[in-house]
Short mmCIF file of C-alpha atoms in Angstrom, two decimals:
data_model
loop_
_atom_site.label_atom_id
_atom_site.label_comp_id
_atom_site.label_asym_id
_atom_site.label_seq_id
_atom_site.Cartn_x
_atom_site.Cartn_y
_atom_site.Cartn_z
CA UNK A 1 127.98 -133.38 -131.31
CA UNK A 2 127.25 -130.61 -133.78
CA UNK A 3 130.26 -128.67 -132.74
CA UNK A 4 132.37 -131.80 -133.04
CA UNK A 5 131.33 -132.41 -136.64
CA UNK A 6 131.75 -128.76 -137.73
CA UNK A 7 135.14 -128.71 -136.11
CA UNK A 8 136.48 -131.36 -138.47
CA UNK A 9 138.75 -130.17 -141.20
CA UNK A 10 136.96 -130.27 -144.62
CA UNK A 11 138.01 -133.01 -147.01
CA UNK A 12 140.20 -131.63 -149.86
CA UNK A 13 138.47 -130.62 -153.08
CA UNK A 14 140.68 -133.08 -155.02
CA UNK A 15 139.51 -136.04 -152.85
CA UNK A 16 135.87 -135.04 -153.55
CA UNK A 17 136.52 -135.01 -157.28
CA UNK A 18 138.17 -138.41 -157.03
CA UNK A 19 135.16 -139.71 -155.11
CA UNK A 20 132.82 -138.38 -157.75
CA UNK A 21 134.86 -139.95 -160.51
CA UNK A 22 134.84 -143.34 -158.67
CA UNK A 23 131.07 -143.10 -158.33
CA UNK A 24 130.73 -142.05 -162.00
CA UNK A 25 132.62 -145.24 -162.94
CA UNK A 26 130.37 -147.35 -160.74
CA UNK A 27 127.31 -145.60 -162.32
CA UNK A 28 128.67 -146.25 -165.81
CA UNK A 29 129.03 -150.01 -165.16
CA UNK A 30 125.66 -150.17 -163.39
CA UNK A 31 123.98 -148.10 -166.09
CA UNK A 32 125.46 -150.19 -168.84
CA UNK A 33 123.68 -153.22 -167.44
CA UNK A 34 120.38 -151.37 -167.37
CA UNK A 35 120.97 -149.89 -170.82
CA UNK A 36 121.72 -153.27 -172.45
CA UNK A 37 118.53 -154.86 -171.18
CA UNK A 38 116.49 -151.83 -172.12
CA UNK A 39 117.68 -151.98 -175.76
CA UNK A 40 118.11 -155.80 -176.22
CA UNK A 41 116.42 -156.95 -179.38
CA UNK A 42 115.05 -160.51 -179.36
CA UNK A 43 114.86 -162.25 -182.75
CA UNK A 44 113.21 -165.24 -184.19
CA UNK A 45 113.01 -167.06 -187.53
CA UNK A 46 109.39 -166.78 -188.62
CA UNK A 47 107.42 -169.72 -189.89
CA UNK A 48 106.78 -169.67 -193.63
CA UNK A 49 103.06 -169.19 -192.79
CA UNK A 50 103.61 -165.66 -191.56
CA UNK A 51 101.38 -163.34 -193.60
CA UNK A 52 101.48 -159.95 -191.88
CA UNK A 53 102.96 -157.88 -189.06
CA UNK A 54 100.69 -155.60 -187.28
CA UNK A 55 101.41 -153.25 -184.27
CA UNK A 56 99.51 -152.62 -181.12
CA UNK A 57 99.56 -148.92 -182.04
CA UNK A 58 97.44 -149.80 -185.15
CA UNK A 59 94.60 -150.11 -182.60
CA UNK A 60 95.47 -147.02 -180.50
CA UNK A 61 97.61 -144.51 -182.33
CA UNK A 62 98.78 -142.72 -179.16
CA UNK A 63 100.94 -145.82 -178.48
CA UNK A 64 103.07 -145.18 -181.59
CA UNK A 65 106.61 -144.26 -180.70
CA UNK A 66 106.17 -145.35 -177.07
CA UNK A 67 107.76 -148.32 -175.33
CA UNK A 68 104.41 -149.93 -175.05
CA UNK A 69 104.12 -150.45 -178.76
CA UNK A 70 104.74 -154.15 -179.72
CA UNK A 71 104.42 -156.25 -182.81
CA UNK A 72 101.62 -158.78 -183.51
CA UNK A 73 102.38 -161.54 -185.99
CA UNK A 74 99.54 -162.72 -188.22
CA UNK A 75 99.15 -166.20 -189.67
CA UNK A 76 96.19 -166.34 -191.99
CA UNK A 77 95.41 -169.63 -193.59
CA UNK A 78 93.08 -168.05 -196.15
CA UNK A 79 90.54 -170.68 -195.21
CA UNK A 80 87.44 -169.46 -193.41
CA UNK A 81 87.40 -170.40 -189.79
CA UNK A 82 87.89 -169.00 -186.28
CA UNK A 83 90.59 -166.72 -184.96
CA UNK A 84 93.10 -167.19 -182.10
CA UNK A 85 95.06 -164.63 -180.21
CA UNK A 86 98.06 -165.81 -178.17
CA UNK A 87 99.77 -163.28 -175.87
CA UNK A 88 103.10 -163.78 -174.12
CA UNK A 89 105.08 -161.78 -171.53
CA UNK A 90 102.23 -159.66 -170.07
CA UNK A 91 104.48 -160.25 -167.04
CA UNK A 92 107.93 -160.27 -168.55
CA UNK A 93 109.58 -161.94 -165.58
CA UNK A 94 107.78 -165.14 -166.63
CA UNK A 95 109.85 -165.83 -169.76
CA UNK A 96 108.49 -169.36 -170.54
CA UNK A 97 105.49 -167.31 -171.88
CA UNK A 98 107.47 -165.41 -174.46
CA UNK A 99 109.66 -168.46 -175.28
CA UNK A 100 106.40 -170.43 -175.89
CA UNK A 101 105.29 -167.76 -178.39
CA UNK A 102 108.64 -167.86 -180.07
CA UNK A 103 108.43 -171.68 -180.55
CA UNK A 104 104.95 -171.10 -181.97
CA UNK A 105 106.14 -168.24 -184.27
CA UNK A 106 109.02 -170.41 -185.63
CA UNK A 107 107.03 -173.56 -186.25
CA UNK A 108 103.38 -172.69 -186.67
CA UNK A 109 101.36 -174.12 -189.52
CA UNK A 110 97.72 -172.92 -189.93
CA UNK A 111 95.29 -174.64 -192.24
CA UNK A 112 91.95 -173.19 -191.15
CA UNK A 113 91.35 -169.74 -189.70
CA UNK A 114 93.77 -167.05 -188.41
CA UNK A 115 96.27 -166.94 -185.62
CA UNK A 116 97.63 -163.72 -184.12
CA UNK A 117 100.69 -164.00 -181.84
CA UNK A 118 102.08 -161.20 -179.65
CA UNK A 119 105.36 -162.34 -178.02
CA UNK A 120 105.93 -159.27 -175.81
CA UNK A 121 102.53 -158.25 -174.35
CA UNK A 122 104.09 -155.62 -172.07
CA UNK A 123 107.11 -154.56 -174.02
CA UNK A 124 108.00 -151.77 -171.56
CA UNK A 125 108.12 -154.31 -168.75
CA UNK A 126 110.45 -156.49 -170.75
CA UNK A 127 113.08 -153.68 -170.84
CA UNK A 128 113.61 -153.40 -167.09
CA UNK A 129 114.24 -156.69 -165.38
CA UNK A 130 115.13 -156.97 -161.68
CA UNK A 131 118.81 -156.33 -161.95
CA UNK A 132 118.75 -154.28 -158.75
CA UNK A 133 117.58 -157.41 -156.96
CA UNK A 134 120.52 -159.37 -158.38
CA UNK A 135 118.33 -161.19 -160.87
CA UNK A 136 120.00 -162.38 -164.11
CA UNK A 137 119.21 -160.23 -167.18
CA UNK A 138 118.89 -163.03 -169.64
CA UNK A 139 118.11 -166.76 -170.00
CA UNK A 140 120.04 -168.72 -172.62
CA UNK A 141 118.60 -171.74 -174.44
CA UNK A 142 121.03 -174.24 -175.87
CA UNK A 143 120.48 -175.27 -179.54
CA UNK A 144 122.43 -177.36 -181.96
CA UNK A 145 123.75 -174.22 -183.61
CA UNK A 146 124.57 -172.17 -180.44
CA UNK A 147 122.73 -170.29 -177.71
CA UNK A 148 119.60 -168.32 -178.05
CA UNK A 149 119.16 -165.46 -175.65
CA UNK A 150 115.92 -164.07 -174.18
CA UNK A 151 115.23 -161.28 -171.72
CA UNK A 152 114.07 -161.74 -168.16
CA UNK A 153 111.95 -158.64 -167.64
CA UNK A 154 109.90 -157.25 -164.85
CA UNK A 155 106.34 -157.78 -163.62
CA UNK A 156 105.37 -154.23 -164.31
CA UNK A 157 105.96 -151.57 -166.95
CA UNK A 158 109.29 -149.80 -166.68
CA UNK A 159 109.09 -146.68 -164.50
CA UNK A 160 111.10 -144.92 -167.20
CA UNK A 161 107.91 -145.04 -169.27
CA UNK A 162 105.27 -144.53 -166.55
CA UNK A 163 106.27 -142.82 -163.39
CA UNK A 164 105.52 -141.91 -160.52
CA UNK A 165 103.07 -144.40 -159.09
CA UNK A 166 100.09 -143.15 -157.08
CA UNK A 167 99.66 -144.02 -153.41
CA UNK A 168 96.73 -146.22 -154.29
CA UNK A 169 95.84 -147.54 -157.77
CA UNK A 170 92.14 -147.08 -158.47
CA UNK A 171 91.11 -149.46 -161.22
CA UNK A 172 89.26 -148.03 -164.23
CA UNK A 173 86.23 -148.28 -164.69
CA UNK A 174 85.31 -150.27 -161.58
CA UNK A 175 86.95 -148.06 -158.93
CA UNK A 176 88.41 -151.01 -157.11
CA UNK A 177 91.44 -150.13 -154.95
CA UNK A 178 94.57 -152.06 -155.85
CA UNK A 179 98.22 -152.04 -154.74
CA UNK A 180 99.97 -148.88 -155.98
CA UNK A 181 102.41 -150.71 -158.22
CA UNK A 182 99.62 -152.52 -160.05
CA UNK A 183 98.95 -149.29 -162.03
CA UNK A 184 101.95 -150.53 -164.01
CA UNK A 185 100.79 -154.19 -164.06
CA UNK A 186 99.11 -154.78 -167.40
CA UNK A 187 97.12 -157.70 -166.06
CA UNK A 188 95.41 -155.41 -163.60
CA UNK A 189 94.58 -152.56 -166.02
CA UNK A 190 92.08 -154.24 -168.38
CA UNK A 191 89.81 -153.19 -170.00
CA UNK A 192 92.15 -150.20 -170.10
CA UNK A 193 91.48 -146.56 -170.88
CA UNK A 194 91.95 -144.78 -174.18
CA UNK A 195 93.39 -141.63 -172.53
CA UNK A 196 94.92 -143.29 -169.36
CA UNK A 197 98.36 -144.13 -168.26
CA UNK A 198 100.70 -145.93 -170.71
CA UNK A 199 99.86 -149.34 -169.28
CA UNK A 200 96.08 -148.57 -169.30
CA UNK A 201 96.40 -147.46 -172.91
CA UNK A 202 98.32 -150.67 -173.84
CA UNK A 203 95.51 -152.68 -172.17
CA UNK A 204 92.86 -150.68 -174.02
CA UNK A 205 94.65 -151.28 -177.35
CA UNK A 206 94.64 -155.05 -176.65
CA UNK A 207 90.89 -154.86 -176.05
CA UNK A 208 90.49 -152.86 -179.23
CA UNK A 209 92.52 -155.43 -181.12
CA UNK A 210 90.35 -158.27 -179.79
CA UNK A 211 87.16 -156.41 -180.62
CA UNK A 212 88.12 -155.18 -184.11
CA UNK A 213 89.71 -158.48 -185.26
CA UNK A 214 86.71 -160.37 -183.79
CA UNK A 215 89.00 -162.76 -181.99
CA UNK A 216 87.23 -165.99 -181.05
CA UNK A 217 89.80 -167.47 -178.74
CA UNK A 218 92.24 -165.38 -176.60
CA UNK A 219 95.01 -167.02 -174.64
CA UNK A 220 97.14 -165.16 -172.09
CA UNK A 221 100.26 -167.09 -171.06
CA UNK A 222 101.76 -166.78 -167.65
CA UNK A 223 103.92 -168.48 -165.06
CA UNK A 224 103.32 -168.61 -161.33
CA UNK A 225 105.22 -169.37 -158.16
CA UNK A 226 104.73 -173.00 -156.98
CA UNK A 227 103.57 -171.92 -153.52
CA UNK A 228 100.72 -169.93 -155.17
CA UNK A 229 97.48 -171.95 -155.51
CA UNK A 230 96.75 -170.74 -159.10
CA UNK A 231 99.56 -172.63 -160.78
CA UNK A 232 99.68 -175.47 -163.37
CA UNK A 233 96.14 -174.40 -164.43
CA UNK A 234 93.77 -172.69 -166.80
CA UNK A 235 91.82 -169.80 -165.54
CA UNK A 236 88.59 -169.03 -167.46
CA UNK A 237 85.48 -166.97 -167.08
CA UNK A 238 81.93 -168.43 -167.28
CA UNK A 239 81.81 -168.28 -171.12
CA UNK A 240 84.92 -170.49 -171.58
CA UNK A 241 85.08 -172.46 -168.41
CA UNK A 242 83.46 -175.57 -169.86
CA UNK A 243 85.98 -175.65 -172.69
CA UNK A 244 88.89 -175.11 -170.21
CA UNK A 245 87.53 -177.92 -168.08
CA UNK A 246 87.41 -180.32 -170.99
CA UNK A 247 90.93 -179.28 -172.12
CA UNK A 248 92.27 -179.71 -168.50
CA UNK A 249 90.71 -183.16 -168.19
CA UNK A 250 92.09 -184.30 -171.55
CA UNK A 251 95.60 -183.07 -170.66
CA UNK A 252 95.44 -184.55 -167.14
CA UNK A 253 94.32 -187.91 -168.51
CA UNK A 254 96.92 -188.15 -171.29
CA UNK A 255 99.92 -185.79 -170.85
CA UNK A 256 100.37 -183.82 -167.56
CA UNK A 257 98.34 -182.62 -164.59
CA UNK A 258 96.37 -179.49 -165.47
CA UNK A 259 93.93 -177.72 -163.24
CA UNK A 260 91.05 -175.44 -164.06
CA UNK A 261 90.05 -172.37 -162.01
CA UNK A 262 87.01 -170.11 -162.48
CA UNK A 263 87.89 -166.50 -162.94
CA UNK A 264 86.77 -164.53 -159.85
CA UNK A 265 84.09 -162.02 -160.71
CA UNK A 266 85.14 -159.59 -157.97
CA UNK A 267 88.89 -159.18 -158.81
CA UNK A 268 89.21 -156.48 -161.46
CA UNK A 269 91.70 -155.75 -164.27
CA UNK A 270 92.70 -159.35 -165.11
CA UNK A 271 92.61 -160.63 -168.67
CA UNK A 272 90.54 -163.76 -167.82
CA UNK A 273 87.92 -161.48 -166.37
CA UNK A 274 87.84 -158.29 -168.53
CA UNK A 275 88.63 -159.81 -171.98
CA UNK A 276 85.35 -161.83 -171.75
CA UNK A 277 83.40 -159.02 -170.15
CA UNK A 278 84.40 -156.34 -172.65
CA UNK A 279 84.40 -158.40 -175.88
CA UNK A 280 82.88 -161.58 -177.28
CA UNK A 281 86.12 -163.55 -177.09
CA UNK A 282 86.53 -166.81 -175.22
CA UNK A 283 89.34 -166.02 -172.77
CA UNK A 284 91.83 -168.44 -171.24
CA UNK A 285 94.80 -167.69 -168.97
CA UNK A 286 97.42 -170.42 -168.49
CA UNK A 287 99.92 -170.72 -165.61
CA UNK A 288 102.95 -173.00 -165.41
CA UNK A 289 105.18 -173.52 -162.33
CA UNK A 290 108.08 -171.04 -162.12
CA UNK A 291 110.21 -171.59 -158.99
CA UNK A 292 112.32 -168.57 -159.94
CA UNK A 293 109.65 -166.22 -158.64
CA UNK A 294 108.86 -168.03 -155.38
CA UNK A 295 109.70 -166.07 -152.26
CA UNK A 296 111.67 -168.60 -150.31
CA UNK A 297 114.32 -169.75 -152.74
CA UNK A 298 118.02 -169.60 -152.42
CA UNK A 299 120.17 -167.76 -155.04
CA UNK A 300 118.12 -166.33 -157.96
CA UNK A 301 120.29 -167.57 -160.83
CA UNK A 302 119.95 -168.39 -164.46
CA UNK A 303 120.05 -172.14 -163.52
CA UNK A 304 117.03 -171.55 -161.30
CA UNK A 305 115.23 -170.04 -164.21
CA UNK A 306 116.33 -172.85 -166.58
CA UNK A 307 115.89 -175.86 -164.31
CA UNK A 308 113.83 -174.60 -161.41
CA UNK A 309 115.58 -176.69 -158.75
CA UNK A 310 115.77 -175.18 -155.28
CA UNK A 311 116.51 -176.95 -152.00
CA UNK A 312 114.25 -174.71 -149.94
CA UNK A 313 111.31 -175.45 -152.20
CA UNK A 314 112.02 -179.14 -151.91
CA UNK A 315 111.66 -178.76 -148.17
CA UNK A 316 108.43 -176.86 -148.68
CA UNK A 317 107.13 -179.53 -151.03
CA UNK A 318 107.91 -182.21 -148.44
CA UNK A 319 105.72 -180.37 -146.01
CA UNK A 320 102.88 -180.07 -148.54
CA UNK A 321 103.22 -176.35 -148.98
CA UNK A 322 103.33 -176.28 -152.85
CA UNK A 323 100.55 -176.71 -155.37
CA UNK A 324 102.18 -178.77 -158.09
CA UNK A 325 104.31 -181.82 -158.38
CA UNK A 326 107.81 -180.74 -157.27
CA UNK A 327 110.42 -181.47 -158.24
CA UNK A 328 109.62 -183.27 -161.50
CA UNK A 329 112.36 -185.37 -162.90
CA UNK A 330 113.43 -185.79 -166.51
CA UNK A 331 116.65 -186.96 -168.06
CA UNK A 332 118.23 -187.04 -164.65
CA UNK A 333 117.51 -183.35 -164.01
CA UNK A 334 115.15 -182.40 -161.22
CA UNK A 335 113.16 -179.21 -160.91
CA UNK A 336 110.62 -177.46 -163.21
CA UNK A 337 112.75 -177.12 -166.33
CA UNK A 338 112.10 -174.54 -169.06
CA UNK A 339 111.31 -177.09 -171.73
CA UNK A 340 108.69 -178.69 -169.39
CA UNK A 341 107.03 -175.26 -168.79
CA UNK A 342 107.12 -174.25 -172.48
CA UNK A 343 105.79 -177.71 -173.47
CA UNK A 344 102.93 -177.37 -171.00
CA UNK A 345 101.92 -174.04 -172.59
CA UNK A 346 102.26 -175.30 -176.17
CA UNK A 347 100.02 -178.34 -175.52
CA UNK A 348 97.66 -176.33 -173.21
CA UNK A 349 97.02 -173.72 -175.90
CA UNK A 350 96.44 -176.42 -178.59
CA UNK A 351 94.03 -178.24 -176.37
CA UNK A 352 91.98 -175.14 -175.62
CA UNK A 353 91.84 -174.32 -179.37
CA UNK A 354 90.86 -177.88 -180.26
CA UNK A 355 88.13 -178.08 -177.70
CA UNK A 356 86.69 -174.71 -178.72
CA UNK A 357 86.41 -176.05 -182.25
CA UNK A 358 84.48 -179.06 -180.86
CA UNK A 359 82.11 -176.74 -178.86
CA UNK A 360 81.62 -174.17 -181.73
CA UNK A 361 82.04 -175.21 -185.39
CA UNK A 362 82.33 -171.60 -186.57
CA UNK A 363 85.26 -170.88 -184.21
CA UNK A 364 87.31 -173.82 -185.34
CA UNK A 365 91.01 -173.26 -186.04
CA UNK A 366 93.28 -175.89 -187.41
CA UNK A 367 96.80 -175.18 -186.32
CA UNK A 368 99.93 -177.12 -185.38
CA UNK A 369 103.09 -176.35 -183.50
CA UNK A 370 105.37 -178.51 -181.36
CA UNK A 371 103.75 -180.13 -178.45
CA UNK A 372 104.86 -181.15 -174.92
CA UNK A 373 105.66 -184.61 -176.19
CA UNK A 374 107.76 -183.18 -178.97
CA UNK A 375 109.76 -181.08 -176.54
CA UNK A 376 110.10 -184.04 -174.18
CA UNK A 377 111.64 -186.03 -176.98
CA UNK A 378 113.78 -183.44 -178.73
CA UNK A 379 114.32 -180.65 -176.19
CA UNK A 380 113.44 -176.98 -176.53
CA UNK A 381 116.45 -175.79 -178.56
CA UNK A 382 115.58 -178.19 -181.37
CA UNK A 383 112.59 -175.97 -182.31
CA UNK A 384 114.61 -172.69 -182.43
CA UNK A 385 116.05 -172.16 -185.79
CA UNK A 386 119.43 -170.74 -186.72
CA UNK A 387 118.95 -167.14 -188.06
CA UNK A 388 122.42 -167.27 -189.76
CA UNK A 389 121.45 -170.09 -192.22
CA UNK A 390 121.00 -168.84 -195.74
CA UNK A 391 117.49 -170.26 -196.01
CA UNK A 392 116.43 -168.45 -192.74
CA UNK A 393 117.89 -164.96 -193.21
CA UNK A 394 114.93 -163.62 -195.00
CA UNK A 395 112.54 -164.76 -192.33
CA UNK A 396 114.35 -163.29 -189.31
CA UNK A 397 112.12 -160.93 -187.32
CA UNK A 398 113.39 -158.50 -184.69
CA UNK A 399 111.03 -157.92 -181.72
CA UNK A 400 111.35 -154.34 -180.60
CA UNK A 401 108.99 -151.42 -179.76
CA UNK A 402 109.40 -150.04 -183.20
CA UNK A 403 110.21 -151.55 -186.62
CA UNK A 404 113.90 -152.51 -186.93
CA UNK A 405 115.65 -153.65 -190.01
CA UNK A 406 117.01 -157.14 -189.67
CA UNK A 407 120.31 -155.88 -191.13
CA UNK A 408 120.88 -153.51 -188.20
CA UNK B 1 93.57 -134.81 -171.26
CA UNK B 2 94.61 -137.56 -168.77
CA UNK B 3 97.55 -138.37 -171.09
CA UNK B 4 98.66 -134.70 -170.91
CA UNK B 5 98.46 -134.57 -167.08
CA UNK B 6 100.19 -137.92 -166.80
CA UNK B 7 103.03 -136.79 -169.03
CA UNK B 8 103.29 -133.45 -167.19
CA UNK B 9 103.62 -135.22 -163.80
CA UNK B 10 106.11 -137.63 -165.37
CA UNK B 11 108.43 -134.84 -166.59
CA UNK B 12 107.89 -132.77 -163.46
CA UNK B 13 109.35 -135.69 -161.50
CA UNK B 14 112.37 -135.82 -163.81
CA UNK B 15 112.89 -132.10 -163.20
CA UNK B 16 112.67 -132.78 -159.45
CA UNK B 17 115.16 -135.58 -159.81
CA UNK B 18 117.45 -133.13 -161.61
CA UNK B 19 117.11 -130.54 -158.89
CA UNK B 20 117.88 -133.08 -156.16
CA UNK B 21 120.91 -134.34 -158.11
CA UNK B 22 122.09 -130.69 -158.32
CA UNK B 23 121.87 -130.12 -154.60
CA UNK B 24 123.58 -133.40 -153.88
CA UNK B 25 126.50 -132.26 -156.00
CA UNK B 26 126.48 -128.82 -154.45
CA UNK B 27 126.49 -130.31 -150.94
CA UNK B 28 129.26 -132.64 -151.86
CA UNK B 29 131.55 -129.74 -152.66
CA UNK B 30 130.20 -126.98 -150.48
CA UNK B 31 128.57 -127.63 -147.08
CA UNK B 32 129.14 -126.24 -143.64
CA UNK B 33 128.20 -129.16 -141.40
CA UNK B 34 129.22 -132.89 -141.43
CA UNK B 35 132.47 -132.40 -143.31
CA UNK B 36 133.86 -135.93 -142.88
CA UNK B 37 134.92 -138.19 -145.63
CA UNK B 38 132.10 -140.65 -144.97
CA UNK B 39 129.61 -137.96 -145.83
CA UNK B 40 131.44 -137.21 -148.99
CA UNK B 41 131.18 -140.89 -149.99
CA UNK B 42 127.45 -140.95 -149.16
CA UNK B 43 126.74 -137.78 -151.11
CA UNK B 44 128.70 -139.04 -154.08
CA UNK B 45 127.01 -142.46 -153.95
CA UNK B 46 123.51 -140.93 -153.66
CA UNK B 47 123.95 -138.96 -156.90
CA UNK B 48 124.09 -142.16 -158.95
CA UNK B 49 120.38 -143.07 -159.07
CA UNK B 50 119.41 -139.48 -159.94
CA UNK B 51 121.93 -139.18 -162.71
CA UNK B 52 120.79 -142.58 -164.13
CA UNK B 53 117.20 -141.42 -163.92
CA UNK B 54 117.86 -138.15 -165.74
CA UNK B 55 119.72 -140.00 -168.52
CA UNK B 56 116.67 -142.31 -169.02
CA UNK B 57 118.73 -145.36 -168.02
CA UNK B 58 117.16 -146.47 -164.72
#
């Protein structure tokens, strides 16, 4: 066999060059896709209540200039009260979380206390996506003035920023062994490490932010596959479980079904466990149903992200294998639509904040933003404002890993 | 110190990716065994991820 292969006449040099050029062209078009997502800049029209823009690197300077740095928008009412931190896109392939924060950022009004909103919790992860798995790069939300485009990122930090992975990820400081890729999963690296990997440092900076700003209520927004039991729920540690339970009962009674899960003490690195253990904050994690990330779906398309309808999941639901109502039906559209998931988060966060104020007077924050009912009536796009309008131009903010002029 | 070692390993892997890319190119143009066109296509194709990695694209 070896003699046979060596006996073949070599391919001409010119053919090899042509092959290399063809591959370079393929590489160019493939690379362009990755490059565009890596450098895409999301924008929003900030509410008039915006008082300050901070950066995660303000709390850990070694993050400055890295792709883990990310902006934190501050809304200070000037009236003494509690403080709330809302974090989106810790897992950037769950874009209802970042879109929820954008709806908040564009429409928030605070009358008591302070609200801090971080739309891209793991900025590095938002720059990768799963293009190699034929996932769409973006999700587009229709508005009255055109389309608004948001990234569909990855679950973990981008390997361009943190690479290689170890064979086993050993959690710091508990020493628990976790899956190797979880070393780039921000929601497995809390409480973080000041001199650790990029993701551990980002997690440490979030902890420092919560401690230094004395955040009373911290809300981590996620989405989950509908065949995963922890979906359509709050997850809370002992310190906030009573509040989460009351909020879940209120929502289930009046708006939509919401569950409440206790944060497991033995599973390390998660926000709902470590935020409360390593600071005085009351931690809440929220999950909505996102069929896009279920394992048994058909084509992974933008429509699946927007509407959440999949025939295989319908079959699974018929056999009782899913953990939420599926499909839900609104306006003749069946699935788990984006507005529904964003609306759940908006009302879920408000309910947790309101109940915290009822439990603890000194932690009360009075804040409004659109609710589930508002989105059910007007749609999601209604609450995203046109950045081109003259009255909005000065309020346009660009969400990137470093400051960017809005005129760029 | 951990940040330093982490960065060192990170860049070391980029160098390794560069070396592998170099040998893939070398073997595309100059190799003694398996001289068929299919192997040329495979070599040329396999260079793509290493080049994208070195260019900080993927």
